[in-house]
XYZ file of C-alpha atoms in Angstrom:
130
model
C -50.031 -7.994 12.817
C -48.039 -6.449 15.686
C -46.468 -3.078 15.127
C -42.808 -2.710 15.885
C -41.703 -0.404 18.626
C -40.133 2.746 17.078
C -37.586 2.857 19.895
C -36.263 -0.592 18.946
C -36.061 0.002 15.198
C -32.721 1.147 13.812
C -32.504 4.802 12.969
C -30.483 6.373 10.222
C -27.894 7.478 12.794
C -27.399 3.829 13.865
C -26.412 2.775 10.362
C -22.765 3.057 9.431
C -22.337 5.256 6.372
C -19.494 4.104 4.090
C -16.617 6.585 4.117
C -17.030 7.088 0.365
C -20.404 8.709 1.078
C -19.373 10.795 4.078
C -18.695 14.512 3.924
C -18.639 16.304 0.613
C -17.127 15.343 -2.703
C -13.621 16.818 -2.873
C -12.366 18.900 -5.757
C -11.750 16.455 -8.599
C -8.210 17.787 -9.095
C -7.253 16.680 -5.592
C -8.957 13.310 -6.010
C -7.131 12.730 -9.286
C -3.813 13.784 -7.720
C -4.471 11.310 -4.903
C -5.171 8.615 -7.491
C -1.963 9.412 -9.400
C 0.001 9.082 -6.168
C -1.667 5.719 -5.515
C -0.726 4.552 -9.008
C 2.880 5.678 -8.466
C 3.050 3.502 -5.343
C 1.566 0.606 -7.335
C 4.282 1.080 -9.978
C 6.876 0.939 -7.204
C 5.335 -2.297 -5.902
C 5.418 -3.729 -9.428
C 9.093 -2.739 -9.724
C 9.837 -4.628 -6.493
C 7.988 -7.640 -7.894
C 9.870 -7.409 -11.200
C 13.127 -7.249 -9.249
C 12.157 -10.402 -7.371
C 11.454 -12.260 -10.613
C 14.658 -10.958 -12.218
C 16.862 -12.015 -9.311
C 15.209 -15.414 -9.039
C 14.999 -16.275 -12.735
C 17.649 -14.289 -14.585
C 20.601 -14.164 -12.188
C 21.398 -17.814 -11.408
C 25.092 -17.054 -10.834
C 24.500 -14.070 -8.548
C 24.379 -16.123 -5.358
C 23.479 -19.556 -4.036
C 19.822 -20.484 -4.642
C 18.889 -19.999 -0.977
C 20.254 -16.436 -0.934
C 18.636 -15.562 -4.270
C 15.382 -17.088 -3.078
C 15.522 -15.149 0.180
C 16.051 -11.857 -1.606
C 13.293 -12.661 -4.114
C 10.842 -13.597 -1.350
C 11.687 -10.422 0.576
C 11.094 -8.307 -2.528
C 7.811 -10.114 -3.261
C 6.525 -9.604 0.270
C 7.639 -5.962 0.186
C 5.703 -5.531 -3.081
C 2.551 -6.988 -1.521
C 2.914 -4.774 1.562
C 3.491 -1.698 -0.581
C 0.406 -2.370 -2.694
C -1.763 -2.813 0.406
C -0.341 0.281 2.103
C -0.773 2.304 -1.098
C -4.486 1.533 -1.037
C -4.735 2.408 2.676
C -2.941 5.708 2.021
C -5.239 6.521 -0.906
C -8.356 5.717 1.145
C -7.162 7.665 4.209
C -6.331 10.715 2.080
C -9.650 10.508 0.241
C -11.550 10.269 3.525
C -9.621 13.227 4.984
C -10.394 15.336 1.903
C -14.086 14.407 2.102
C -14.363 15.408 5.758
C -12.151 18.508 5.570
C -9.439 17.116 7.845
C -5.679 17.350 7.517
C -4.062 14.631 5.430
C -2.777 11.847 7.676
C 0.913 11.108 8.133
C 2.114 7.943 6.425
C 4.718 5.410 7.478
C 4.933 4.252 3.872
C 7.968 6.418 3.168
C 10.068 4.963 5.982
C 8.972 1.442 5.038
C 9.991 1.817 1.401
C 13.284 3.468 2.362
C 14.003 0.624 4.794
C 13.183 -2.045 2.203
C 15.360 -0.437 -0.453
C 18.202 -0.041 2.051
C 17.940 -3.652 3.222
C 17.925 -5.026 -0.325
C 20.821 -2.755 -1.314
C 22.928 -3.942 1.621
C 22.030 -7.593 0.950
C 22.939 -7.333 -2.733
C 26.170 -5.464 -1.939
C 27.179 -8.224 0.485
C 26.332 -10.915 -2.065
C 28.396 -9.171 -4.744
C 31.351 -8.575 -2.387
C 31.391 -12.181 -1.209
C 31.475 -13.623 -4.731
């Protein structure tokens, strides 16, 4: 049986360590605060989704079906984007805490502000034009 060459075998430094196992475990209070923030963003995404359902199903006289559908689709897609970005933010913050780095800047705030502004303007126009 031939022996493998030690130079060709993978070493522990060649293996990618999952970020959850890198660095040191952060203080549980900070991890739990990070998790609460994640859950707050998930609640916001669920509110966007509930708004989409409400506009589509419970406001048939608000606007023509195409306009209502467009607003509902926009809100649904915004909810999906928010949920995904909330996870990315949670993971990035957790990784930064584990490795002792500064918390990364997030674009999530400008995205949510833009979505809320766009929906507000769209609904105001729909209401004014009725």
